[in-house]
Amino acid sequence: MEEAGIKGKLGDLRVSFCLAFLIMTNLEGISAQIRYSIQEELKPGTAVGNVAKDLGLDLGGLVNRNLRVVSGTKQDLFKVNPRDGVLVVNQRVDREELCAKTVPCITNLKAVVENPLEMHQVTVEILDVNDNSPKFPEENYTLEVLESAMVGSRFQVEAAHDLDVGMNSLNSYKLNHNQYFRLETEEYGEDGKIPFLVLQRPLDREHTALHWLQLNALDGGKPPKSGTINITVIVSDVNDNSPVCDKQKYTVKIKENAPAGTLLLTVNASDSDEGMNGEIEYFLRSKLRGLSSEPFNLDTNTGKLTVKGQLDYEEKRVYEIKVLAADKGTVSLSTQCNVVVRVEDVNDNQPEIDITSLSSHIPEDAPPGTVVALMGVTDLDSGVNGQVVCSVPGNLPFDLKPSPDGNSYSLVTKGYLDKETIHLYNIAITARDLGNPALSSTKVIQVDVVDVNDNSPLFTESPYTFYVPENNKAGMTIFSVSANDADGGENAAVTYSLDRRNPGASITSFLNINEANGTISALKSFDFETLKTFQFQVVATDSGSPSLSSNVTVNVFILDQNDNAPVILYPVSSNGSAEGVEEIPRNVNAGHLVTKVRAYDADIGYNGWLLFSLQEVSDHSLFGLDRYTGQIRTLRSFTETDEAEHKLVILVKDNGNVSLSATATVTVKVVEPKEAFAASDVKSAAKDDEDNNVTFYLMITLGSVSVLFLISILVLIAMQCSKSTDYTSKYLQETNYDGTLCHSIQYRSGDKRYMLVGPRMSIGSTIVPGSHANTLVLPDRRRASEEHVK
């Protein structure tokens, strides 16, 4: 009925979802978070929601983007249809198995699409359904109560537990109607409701010795589910019953060679009384009468009868023993049990194994059926006691083939051997006769498995990823690879070499590898501005005959160092020095743009971010320099007492750990307005030519760096597509990155974090109009934050 109810609800099931888009603009795409809610125990294939539609993805190009979901658990509870983007239940979803008592029950997925690569968070809340009944620890419970118990006595019963939560959890108890007990419950915090049985009338064992009760536990579901425990109440009594033997006569057979201590049988008597009145002790009657004891011992407490001395079939074949069973009541009651012991002749000769031929060294590629040893077996007994069967353990790859007469065997292999799994076998050959009881003997044969080169070297990682700072010292080791071979001896000796046959073999021309240990050194110093990443393959070959080999791909990323000083693009004099002359009218107001110093740094990231400062200035009150843009503006109007010529020395430095810098000199000449107007026409033509030249060089520089950066991005994308999710997760986008002529991608290697930066303008950057359009302006975040605090 419950299953039919669940199926009936599936048609009306409404899967609610909450979609919250957190849009962060970056190079890779849009990151979003989706939340769905479903009930547990849905059939596999039930739709949860349309991930592609909720993320706003184009359904037409969905197949080419390889939409998939990745969970952080070993169970793939959900899967997505890559054609229409529908997220469906993949396997049974059990809220109790996932979350136990935790509310709410949340499972997190990641929706991944490619071209471009995007990753989105998908949260699925598993709602509880009433699919678990309250359950007691045991189905049956026994309660012992003295018949003298007082009315009103309380007896605690084990509480029931319900795996469901909320309204579906345990709600109440119900006891079947009876004359002697009623039900009370108490709340005990985390333990929930505890049931108690309360005695409501006196007990009489002579009238009723047992009471059977049924306690039901109900949950709050609609309809409710229940669990049941059967309670047996036993009423204690006084010592009014004698022990009773479970047999009128005990008969046992024992071999004559049974050693001392051998158990013959156990005399068992029962007493319907309780406590000491029901505990029984056992005695040999001959001991009580002071007669000579038989060659047997009797355990007083357990009634176990064992051999005390040597038995002899030829001397006496039958023993008749009287055993007294008495309880421990104040007035002891007893009964007598009869025991007959019959002695039998025995099989007292063990089989013997004789190894006639042995090959103790077997190659691991020996075919099944290869003979390892030949042996003969003998037994001095006769009849069935002299018939022998040999065997080896069934878990070993060996078998025994008997001869037609059954007196000899050949030990052969029944499968291929594997030295890498087991290199040495200790084969226990057991010969057992058919006597009763059977006797056996064992002989151990030791077989060594000879190694064959059947395993290729395996690299510890595949592929390898290394990060090397630029300007490394030529000839020094930069990283190493390692491979292991499961074979032994020479077959496991590994040598390393570079694969120079692939299309990227030109890269290996400046690399060298140590054949013995796999350490790789660079024969030249790397320059990040020239080469940002490369890939090659390493081959590991064992020394077997014939040798086996395997290869691995090594991806190398060059890390930028601050090794390029800023280059002044403007002003530049005719002789190439960073000097320039600017003429401005004397009547300009405060804030007038005198000129703009332009500079470029070939490094990237912090190493390429430039700051401008005034190193020398003739009058600090007259000119000001923007530290981020390089703009020189007047701080006030000129007076008649101000000098007509001012020299400004501007320091341009990057933000590297050890910053590099360059200086530019600007000479500002203050002229009368008429002179400035006349000179402006002449100067404008020359300045246009200069601007064109500066712009041309800047475009070439930016274009070159952009091409190198795009190549690096393409290589990274190709590597990400070919690697597992664990590998691509090393590359994290820095969404809030902002810089001058730069864009960054962060990636991790172990505990270190690196940043790869390329020549692309960030969203927060602007180009100042009318200033040669070649200097990138960054907003001052620190200044903005200070203004916000104020």
Coordinates of C-alpha atoms in Angstrom, one line a residue, residues 571-580 690:
P571 CA 58.5 62.1 -23.7
V572 CA 61.3 60.9 -25.9
S573 CA 63.8 63.4 -27.4
S574 CA 65.3 63.2 -30.9
N575 CA 68.5 61.6 -29.4
G576 CA 66.4 58.8 -27.7
S577 CA 66.6 60.1 -24.1
A578 CA 63.5 60.4 -22.0
E579 CA 63.4 64.2 -22.1
G580 CA 60.8 66.6 -23.4
E690 CA 55.4 62.0 -32.7

